[in-house]
Tab-separated table of C-alpha atoms and ligand atoms in Angstrom:
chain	number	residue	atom	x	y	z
A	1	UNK	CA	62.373	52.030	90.329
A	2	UNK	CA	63.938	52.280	93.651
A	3	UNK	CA	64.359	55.618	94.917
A	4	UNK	CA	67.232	57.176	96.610
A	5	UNK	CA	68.399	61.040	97.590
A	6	UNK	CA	70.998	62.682	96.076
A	7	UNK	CA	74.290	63.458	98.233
A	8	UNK	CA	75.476	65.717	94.971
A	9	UNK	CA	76.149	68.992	94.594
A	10	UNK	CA	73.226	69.280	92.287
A	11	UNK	CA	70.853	68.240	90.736
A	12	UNK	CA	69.902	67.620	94.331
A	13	UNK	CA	66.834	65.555	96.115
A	14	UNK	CA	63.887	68.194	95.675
A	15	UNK	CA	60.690	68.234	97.483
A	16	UNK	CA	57.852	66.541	96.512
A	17	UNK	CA	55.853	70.313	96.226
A	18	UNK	CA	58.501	71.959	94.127
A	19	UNK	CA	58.443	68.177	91.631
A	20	UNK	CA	54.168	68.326	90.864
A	21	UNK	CA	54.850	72.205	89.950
A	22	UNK	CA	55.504	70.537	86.749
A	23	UNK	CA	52.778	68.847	86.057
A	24	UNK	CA	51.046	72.210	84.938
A	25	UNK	CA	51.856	73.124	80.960
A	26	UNK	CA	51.728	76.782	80.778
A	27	UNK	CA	51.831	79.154	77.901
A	28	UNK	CA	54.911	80.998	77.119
A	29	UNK	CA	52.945	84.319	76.681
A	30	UNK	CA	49.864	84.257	78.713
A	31	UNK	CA	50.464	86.929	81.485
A	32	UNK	CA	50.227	84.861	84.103
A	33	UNK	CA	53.153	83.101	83.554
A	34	UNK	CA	55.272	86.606	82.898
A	35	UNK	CA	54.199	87.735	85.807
A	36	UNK	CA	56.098	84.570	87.590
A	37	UNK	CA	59.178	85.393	85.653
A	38	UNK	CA	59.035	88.959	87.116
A	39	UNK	CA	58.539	87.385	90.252
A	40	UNK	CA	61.503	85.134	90.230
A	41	UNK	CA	63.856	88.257	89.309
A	42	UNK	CA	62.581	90.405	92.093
A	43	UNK	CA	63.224	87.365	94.622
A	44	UNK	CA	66.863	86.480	93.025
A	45	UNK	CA	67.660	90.389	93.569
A	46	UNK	CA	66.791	90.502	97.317
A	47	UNK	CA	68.306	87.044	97.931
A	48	UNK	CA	71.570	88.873	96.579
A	49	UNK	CA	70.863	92.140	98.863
A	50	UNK	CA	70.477	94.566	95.862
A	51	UNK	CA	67.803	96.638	94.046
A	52	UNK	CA	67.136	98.209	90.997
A	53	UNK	CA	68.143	100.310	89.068
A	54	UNK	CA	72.043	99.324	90.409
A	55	UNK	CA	71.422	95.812	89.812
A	56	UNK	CA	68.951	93.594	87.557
A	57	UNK	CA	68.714	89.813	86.872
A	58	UNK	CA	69.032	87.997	83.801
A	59	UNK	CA	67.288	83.942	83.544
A	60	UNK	CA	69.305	82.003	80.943
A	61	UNK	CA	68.195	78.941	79.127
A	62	UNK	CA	70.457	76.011	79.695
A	63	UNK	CA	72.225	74.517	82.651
A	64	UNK	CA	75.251	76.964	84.691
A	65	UNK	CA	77.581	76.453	82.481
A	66	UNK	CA	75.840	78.525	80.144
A	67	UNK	CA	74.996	81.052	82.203
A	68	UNK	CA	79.425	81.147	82.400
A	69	UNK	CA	79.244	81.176	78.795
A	70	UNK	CA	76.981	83.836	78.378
A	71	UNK	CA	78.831	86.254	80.427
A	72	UNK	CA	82.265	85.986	79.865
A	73	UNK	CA	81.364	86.200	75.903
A	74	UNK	CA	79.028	88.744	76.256
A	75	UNK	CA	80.475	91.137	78.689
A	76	UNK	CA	84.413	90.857	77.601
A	77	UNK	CA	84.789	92.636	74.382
A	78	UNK	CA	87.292	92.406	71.690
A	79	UNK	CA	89.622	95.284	73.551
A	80	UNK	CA	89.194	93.569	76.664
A	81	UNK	CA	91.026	91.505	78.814
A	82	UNK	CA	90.273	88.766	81.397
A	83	UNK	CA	92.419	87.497	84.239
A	84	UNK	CA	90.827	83.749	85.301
A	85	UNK	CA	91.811	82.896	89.305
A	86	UNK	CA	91.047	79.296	89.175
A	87	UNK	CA	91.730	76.477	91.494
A	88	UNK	CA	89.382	73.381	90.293
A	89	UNK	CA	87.423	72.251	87.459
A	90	UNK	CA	85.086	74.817	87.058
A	91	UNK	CA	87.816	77.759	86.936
A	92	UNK	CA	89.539	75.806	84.335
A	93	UNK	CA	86.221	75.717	82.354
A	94	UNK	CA	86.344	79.304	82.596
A	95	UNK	CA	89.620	78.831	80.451
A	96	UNK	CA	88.034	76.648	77.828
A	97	UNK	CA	84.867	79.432	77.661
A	98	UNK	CA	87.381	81.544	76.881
A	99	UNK	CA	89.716	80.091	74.535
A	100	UNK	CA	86.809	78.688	72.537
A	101	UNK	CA	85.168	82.268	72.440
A	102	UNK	CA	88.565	83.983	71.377
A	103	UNK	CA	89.081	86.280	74.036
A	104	UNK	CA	92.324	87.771	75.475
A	105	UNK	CA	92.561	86.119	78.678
A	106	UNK	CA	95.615	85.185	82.076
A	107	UNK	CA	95.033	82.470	83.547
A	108	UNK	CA	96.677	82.226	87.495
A	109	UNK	CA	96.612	78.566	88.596
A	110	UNK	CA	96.772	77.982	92.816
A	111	UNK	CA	96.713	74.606	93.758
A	112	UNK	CA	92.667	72.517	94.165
A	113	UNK	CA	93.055	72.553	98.109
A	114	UNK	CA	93.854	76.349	98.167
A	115	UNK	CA	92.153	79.565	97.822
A	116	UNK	CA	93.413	82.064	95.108
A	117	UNK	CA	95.324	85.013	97.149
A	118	UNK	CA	93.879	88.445	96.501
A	119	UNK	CA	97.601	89.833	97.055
A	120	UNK	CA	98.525	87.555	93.865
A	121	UNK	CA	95.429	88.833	91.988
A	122	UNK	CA	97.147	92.371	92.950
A	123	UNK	CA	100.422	91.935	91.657
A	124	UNK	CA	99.414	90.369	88.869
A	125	UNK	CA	96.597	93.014	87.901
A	126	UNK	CA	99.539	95.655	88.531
A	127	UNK	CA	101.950	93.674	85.966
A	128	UNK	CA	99.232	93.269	83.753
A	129	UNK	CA	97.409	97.132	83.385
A	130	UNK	CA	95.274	96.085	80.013
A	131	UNK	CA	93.425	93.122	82.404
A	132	UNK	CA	89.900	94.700	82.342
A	133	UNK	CA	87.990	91.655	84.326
A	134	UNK	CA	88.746	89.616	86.779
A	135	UNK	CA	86.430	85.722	87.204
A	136	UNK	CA	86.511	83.215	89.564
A	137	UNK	CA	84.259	80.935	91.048
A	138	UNK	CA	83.265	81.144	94.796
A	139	UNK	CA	82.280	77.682	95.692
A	140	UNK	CA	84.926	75.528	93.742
A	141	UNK	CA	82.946	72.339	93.577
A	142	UNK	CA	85.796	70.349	92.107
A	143	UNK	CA	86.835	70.293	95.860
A	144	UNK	CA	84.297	71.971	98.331
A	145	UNK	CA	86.834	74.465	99.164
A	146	UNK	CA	85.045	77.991	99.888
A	147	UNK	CA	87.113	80.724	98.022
A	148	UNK	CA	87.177	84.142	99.334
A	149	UNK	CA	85.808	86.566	97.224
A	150	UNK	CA	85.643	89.507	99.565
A	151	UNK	CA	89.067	89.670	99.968
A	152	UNK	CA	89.525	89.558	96.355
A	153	UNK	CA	86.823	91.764	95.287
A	154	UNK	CA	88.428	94.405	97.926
A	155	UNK	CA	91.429	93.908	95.543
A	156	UNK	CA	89.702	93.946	91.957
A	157	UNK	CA	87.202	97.137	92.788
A	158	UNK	CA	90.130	98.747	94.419
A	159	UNK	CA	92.044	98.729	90.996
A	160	UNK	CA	88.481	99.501	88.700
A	161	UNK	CA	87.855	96.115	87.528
A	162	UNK	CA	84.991	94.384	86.401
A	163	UNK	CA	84.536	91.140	88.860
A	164	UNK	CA	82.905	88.053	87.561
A	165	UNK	CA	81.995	85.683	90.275
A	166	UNK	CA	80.845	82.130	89.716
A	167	UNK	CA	78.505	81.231	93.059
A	168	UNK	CA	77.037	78.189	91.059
A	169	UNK	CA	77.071	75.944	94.105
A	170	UNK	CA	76.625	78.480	96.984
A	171	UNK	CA	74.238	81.133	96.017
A	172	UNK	CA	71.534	81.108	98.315
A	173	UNK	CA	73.256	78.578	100.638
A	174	UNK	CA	75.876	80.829	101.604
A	175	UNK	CA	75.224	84.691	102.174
A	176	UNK	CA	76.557	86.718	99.621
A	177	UNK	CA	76.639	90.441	99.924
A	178	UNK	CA	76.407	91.196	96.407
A	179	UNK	CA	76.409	95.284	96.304
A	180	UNK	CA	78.320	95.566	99.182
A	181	UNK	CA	81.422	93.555	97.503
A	182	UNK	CA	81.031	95.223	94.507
A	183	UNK	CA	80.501	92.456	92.482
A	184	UNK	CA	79.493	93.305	88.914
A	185	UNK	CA	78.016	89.850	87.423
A	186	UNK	CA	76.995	86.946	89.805
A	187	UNK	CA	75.747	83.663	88.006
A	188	UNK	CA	74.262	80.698	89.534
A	189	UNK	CA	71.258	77.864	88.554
A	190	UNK	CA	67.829	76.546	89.087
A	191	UNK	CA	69.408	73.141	90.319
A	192	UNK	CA	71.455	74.263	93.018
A	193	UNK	CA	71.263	75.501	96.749
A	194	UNK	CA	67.767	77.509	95.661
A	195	UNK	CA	66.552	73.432	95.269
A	196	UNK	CA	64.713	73.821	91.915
A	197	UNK	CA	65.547	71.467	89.070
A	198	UNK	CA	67.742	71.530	86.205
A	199	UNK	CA	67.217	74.013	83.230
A	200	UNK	CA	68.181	77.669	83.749
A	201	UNK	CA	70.879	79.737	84.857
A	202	UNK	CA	70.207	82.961	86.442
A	203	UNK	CA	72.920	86.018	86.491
A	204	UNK	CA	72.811	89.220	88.795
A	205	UNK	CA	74.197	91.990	86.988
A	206	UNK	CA	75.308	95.586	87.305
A	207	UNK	CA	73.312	97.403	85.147
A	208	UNK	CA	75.534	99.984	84.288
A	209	UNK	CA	78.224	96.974	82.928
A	210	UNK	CA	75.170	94.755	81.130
A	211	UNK	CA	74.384	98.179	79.325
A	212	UNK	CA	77.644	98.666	78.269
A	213	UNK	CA	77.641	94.925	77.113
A	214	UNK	CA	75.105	95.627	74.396
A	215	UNK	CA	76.555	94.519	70.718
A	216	UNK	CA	79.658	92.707	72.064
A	217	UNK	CA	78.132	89.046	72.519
A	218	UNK	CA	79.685	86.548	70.611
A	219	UNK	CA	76.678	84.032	70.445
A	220	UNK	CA	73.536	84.858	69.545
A	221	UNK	CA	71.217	82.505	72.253
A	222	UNK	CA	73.850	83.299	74.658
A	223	UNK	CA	73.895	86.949	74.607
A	224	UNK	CA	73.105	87.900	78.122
A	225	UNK	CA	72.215	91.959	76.883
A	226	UNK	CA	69.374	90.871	74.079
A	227	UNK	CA	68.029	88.518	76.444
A	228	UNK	CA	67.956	90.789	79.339
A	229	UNK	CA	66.389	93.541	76.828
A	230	UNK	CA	63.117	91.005	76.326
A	231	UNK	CA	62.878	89.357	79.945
A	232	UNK	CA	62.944	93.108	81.224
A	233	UNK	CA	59.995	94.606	79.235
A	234	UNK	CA	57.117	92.283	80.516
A	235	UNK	CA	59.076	88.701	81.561
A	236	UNK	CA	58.567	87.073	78.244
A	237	UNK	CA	61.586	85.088	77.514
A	238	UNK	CA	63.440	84.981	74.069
A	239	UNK	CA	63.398	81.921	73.008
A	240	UNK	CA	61.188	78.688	74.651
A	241	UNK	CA	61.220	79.264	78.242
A	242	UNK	CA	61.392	76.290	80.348
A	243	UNK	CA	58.146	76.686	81.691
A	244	UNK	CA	58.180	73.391	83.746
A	245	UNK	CA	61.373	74.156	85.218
A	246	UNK	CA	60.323	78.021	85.927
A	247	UNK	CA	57.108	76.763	87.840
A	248	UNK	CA	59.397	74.739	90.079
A	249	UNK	CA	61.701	77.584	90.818
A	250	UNK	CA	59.138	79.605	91.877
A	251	UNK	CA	57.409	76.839	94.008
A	252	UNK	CA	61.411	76.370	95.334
A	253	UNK	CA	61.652	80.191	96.243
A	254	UNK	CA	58.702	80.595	98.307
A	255	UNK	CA	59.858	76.615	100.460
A	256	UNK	CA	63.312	78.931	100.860
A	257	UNK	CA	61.350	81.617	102.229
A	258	UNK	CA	59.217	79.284	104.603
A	259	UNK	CA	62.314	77.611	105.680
A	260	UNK	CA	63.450	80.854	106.837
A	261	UNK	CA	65.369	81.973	104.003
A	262	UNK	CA	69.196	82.209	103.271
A	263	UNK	CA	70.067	82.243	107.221
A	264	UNK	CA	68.293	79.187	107.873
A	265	UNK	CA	68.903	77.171	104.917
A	266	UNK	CA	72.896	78.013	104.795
A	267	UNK	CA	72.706	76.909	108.723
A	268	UNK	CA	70.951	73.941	107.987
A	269	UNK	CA	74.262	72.857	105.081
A	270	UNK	CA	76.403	73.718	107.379
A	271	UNK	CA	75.091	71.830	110.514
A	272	UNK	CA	74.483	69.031	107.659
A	273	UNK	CA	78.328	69.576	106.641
A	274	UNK	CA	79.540	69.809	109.973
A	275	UNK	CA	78.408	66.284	111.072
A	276	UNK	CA	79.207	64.640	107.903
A	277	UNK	CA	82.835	66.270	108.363
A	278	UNK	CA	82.835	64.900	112.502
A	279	UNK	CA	80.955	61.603	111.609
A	280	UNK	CA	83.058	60.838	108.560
A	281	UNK	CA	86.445	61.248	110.757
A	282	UNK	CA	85.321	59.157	113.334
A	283	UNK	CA	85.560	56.337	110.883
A	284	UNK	CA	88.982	57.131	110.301
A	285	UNK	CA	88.373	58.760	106.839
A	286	UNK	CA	89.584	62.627	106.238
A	287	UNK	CA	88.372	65.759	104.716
A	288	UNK	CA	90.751	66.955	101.502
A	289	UNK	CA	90.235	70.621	102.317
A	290	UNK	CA	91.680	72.170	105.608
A	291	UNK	CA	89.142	73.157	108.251
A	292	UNK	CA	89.674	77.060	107.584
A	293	UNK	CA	88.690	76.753	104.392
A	294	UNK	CA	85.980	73.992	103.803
A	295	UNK	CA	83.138	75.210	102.421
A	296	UNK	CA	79.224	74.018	103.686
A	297	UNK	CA	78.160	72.385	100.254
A	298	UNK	CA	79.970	69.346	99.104
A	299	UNK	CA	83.126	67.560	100.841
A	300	UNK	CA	86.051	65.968	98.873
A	301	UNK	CA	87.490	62.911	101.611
A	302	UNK	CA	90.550	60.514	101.076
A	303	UNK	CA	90.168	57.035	100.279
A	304	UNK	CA	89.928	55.428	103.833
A	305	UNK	CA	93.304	53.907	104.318
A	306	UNK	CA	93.767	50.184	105.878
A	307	UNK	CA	91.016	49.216	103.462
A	308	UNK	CA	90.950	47.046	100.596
A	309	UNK	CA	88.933	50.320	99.130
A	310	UNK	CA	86.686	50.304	96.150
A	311	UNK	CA	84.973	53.524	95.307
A	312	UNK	CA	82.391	51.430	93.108
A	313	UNK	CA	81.781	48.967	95.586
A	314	UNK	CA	81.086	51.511	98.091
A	315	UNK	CA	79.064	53.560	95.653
A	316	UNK	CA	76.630	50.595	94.872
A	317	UNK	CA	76.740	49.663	98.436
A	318	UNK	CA	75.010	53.299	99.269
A	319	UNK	CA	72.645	53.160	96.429
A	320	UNK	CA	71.367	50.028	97.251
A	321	UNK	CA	70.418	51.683	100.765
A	322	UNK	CA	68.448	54.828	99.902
A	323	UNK	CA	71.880	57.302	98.772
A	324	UNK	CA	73.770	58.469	95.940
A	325	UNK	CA	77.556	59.743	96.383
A	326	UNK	CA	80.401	61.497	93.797
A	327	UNK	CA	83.234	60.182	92.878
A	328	UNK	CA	86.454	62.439	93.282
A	329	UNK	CA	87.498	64.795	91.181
A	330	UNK	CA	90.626	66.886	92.405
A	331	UNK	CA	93.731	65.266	90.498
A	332	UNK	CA	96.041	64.730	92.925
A	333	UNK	CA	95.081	62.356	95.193
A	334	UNK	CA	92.416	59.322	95.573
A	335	UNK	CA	88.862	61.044	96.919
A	336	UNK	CA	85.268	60.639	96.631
A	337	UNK	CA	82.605	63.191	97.332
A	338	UNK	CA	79.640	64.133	99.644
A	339	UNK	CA	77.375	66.685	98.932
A	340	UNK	CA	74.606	68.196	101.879
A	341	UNK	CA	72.517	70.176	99.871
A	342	UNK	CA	69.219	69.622	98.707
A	343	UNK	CA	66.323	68.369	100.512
A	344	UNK	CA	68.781	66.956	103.097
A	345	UNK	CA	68.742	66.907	106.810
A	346	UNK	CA	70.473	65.754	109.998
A	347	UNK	CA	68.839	62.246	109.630
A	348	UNK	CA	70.061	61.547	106.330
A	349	UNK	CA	73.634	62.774	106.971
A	350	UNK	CA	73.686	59.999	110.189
A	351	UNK	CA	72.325	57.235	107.865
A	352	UNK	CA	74.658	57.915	105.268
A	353	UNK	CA	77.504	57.660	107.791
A	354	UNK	CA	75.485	54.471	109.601
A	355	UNK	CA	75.391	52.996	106.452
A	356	UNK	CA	79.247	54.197	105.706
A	357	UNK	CA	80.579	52.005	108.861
A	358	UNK	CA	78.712	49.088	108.103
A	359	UNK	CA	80.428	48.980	104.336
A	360	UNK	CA	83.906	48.950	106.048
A	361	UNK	CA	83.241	46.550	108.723
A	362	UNK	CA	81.774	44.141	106.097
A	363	UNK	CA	84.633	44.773	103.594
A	364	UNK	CA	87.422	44.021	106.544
B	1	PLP	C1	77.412	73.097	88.933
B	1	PLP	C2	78.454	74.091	88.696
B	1	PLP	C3	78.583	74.746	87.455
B	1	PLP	C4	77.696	74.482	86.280
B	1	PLP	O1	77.721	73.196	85.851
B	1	PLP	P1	76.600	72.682	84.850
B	1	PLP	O2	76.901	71.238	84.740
B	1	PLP	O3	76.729	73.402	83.593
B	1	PLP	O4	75.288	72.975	85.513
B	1	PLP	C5	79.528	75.742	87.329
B	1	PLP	N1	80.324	76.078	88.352
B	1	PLP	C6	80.236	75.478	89.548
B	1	PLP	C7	81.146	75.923	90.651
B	1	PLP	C8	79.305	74.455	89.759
B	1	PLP	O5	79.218	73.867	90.956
């Protein structure tokens, strides 16, 4: 099968050395392999800049959706009340979470290409006295626009709210100081900018607000307090672990930390996003999201205009040459995608863009 790398915001292209992790089946309950577990959680904690016993981390089975799941029907009780800031796809899941789960929930809407306003969040928390959490998601994928959660975390501690922060796409490729903002529950996944593969979510939570948790989950594989409760006596998961997948993680954490951890790897996306952005213009095709607030990990671009354009042709066109590319997914306008995370480098990004040029010329 021909190969190619993935331009996606995840699963993403993966080293070869994190891949033959998984040719090793281990057992669930041999130390060995709780001890890696253990390992993983004291890693995820000091990627986040925070220590126990203020923080702990939670691995959840399934991809980051579930990890969502798990915390907004865990955490958000039947008195409680949740205010959703969403401004793509994966703040309107938030919605669905919620509305299948039952809970009591505001949803404020800004448009896909901008960021929520933490003055908004304000007024509205001020209107609304009986919110009691306040979610978003940090790296709005939908769009590859970077949201601003310290503003808005300034806002939601400053009024004693619980702050739910999905960094799916840009935990560990963008800095995040987790303590220092305040925030309470921070969820991302195996597959993302930590370059593992698909099959867990992990949360960073407040211990203090995943104690109070305890009884209120609505799920039973989902509750994030019963499976923190087992993972934190000796790292034996409830439930089948992924074992493959957990190998690779690890194998993935300790590449981060050769690469030079979170500093170097969130430089390399954004030089990586940074000459996709320059290269891509100079072909006469533009970015969706202004420059202030584009994030590093995926770009949304227009359709180029005085083309004939098909995304499908252009699509094939790129597999057929070593790279895959995402279709668009904001609703009001005609866009494809480009992720840069992943085992991706400078190379790649100018033979994507080679490769880019020579589909228009041939098309015109
Ligand atoms: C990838 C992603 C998710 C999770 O999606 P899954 O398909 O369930 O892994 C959630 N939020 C954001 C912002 C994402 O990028």
């Amino acid at each position: 099968m021909p190969n190619y790398k993935l331009l996606t915001p995840g699963p993403l292209t993966t080293t070869d050395t994190v891949k033959k992790e998984m040719l090793f089946d281990h057992c669930t309950w041999d130390d060995d392999y709780k001890k890696i577990t253990l390992e993983i959680r004291d890693k995820l904690l000091k990627l986040a800049h925070v220590e126990e016993p203020e923080y702990t981390v939670v691995l959840m089975q399934g991809s980051g959706t579930f990890g969502v799941e798990s915390v907004l029907t865990s955490v958000i009780g039947g008195e409680d009340v949740l205010l959703i800031a969403a401004n793509g796809a994966y703040g309107d899941r938030m919605e669905e979470i919620a509305k299948h789960a039952g809970l009591s929930y505001f949803i404020y809407h800004e448009e896909y290409s901008k960021v929520p306003s933490a003055q908004k969040i304000g007024e509205i928390l001020k209107e609304h006295p009986e919110i009691t959490h306040v979610s978003m998601v940090h790296s709005e994928t939908t769009s590859g626009i970077l949201n601003d959660i310290a503003s808005v975390a300034k806002v939601v501690k400053g009024a004693g709210k619980t702050f739910i922060v999905d960094a799916m796409s840009s935990f560990g490729g963008v800095d995040i100081p987790v303590g220092e903002l305040g925030i309470d529950f921070i969820i991302s996944s195996a597959n993302k900018c930590i370059q593992g593969v698909p099959g867990f979510s992990f949360i960073i939570c407040r211990k203090d607000k995943l104690l109070e948790s305890r009884g209120k989950a609505r799920s039973l594989s989902l509750d994030l307090y019963d499976q923190w409760k087992t993972m934190d006596k000796d790292g034996k998961w409830r439930f089948t672990s992924p074992t493959h997948v957990v190998l690779a993680f690890a194998q993935a954490l300790r590449e981060m930390e050769a690469e030079g951890g979170i500093p170097a790897r969130s430089r390399r996306y954004r030089e990586n996003n940074r000459l996709l952005i320059s290269k891509m213009e100079e072909l006469g095709i533009r970015p969706y999201i202004g420059r202030e607030h584009q994030g590093p990990i995926i770009t949304t671009f227009y359709y180029p205009e005085h083309h004939n354009f098909s995304f499908q042709d252009m699509y094939q066109y790129i597999k057929d040459r070593g790279y895959a590319i995402y279709p668009g997914k904001v609703t009001d306008a005609d866009t494809f995608r480009i992720g840069n995370i992943g085992e991706i480098y400078k190379e790649d990004i100018e033979k994507l863009c080679e490769i880019i040029k020579q589909f228009l010329e041939e098309e015109n």
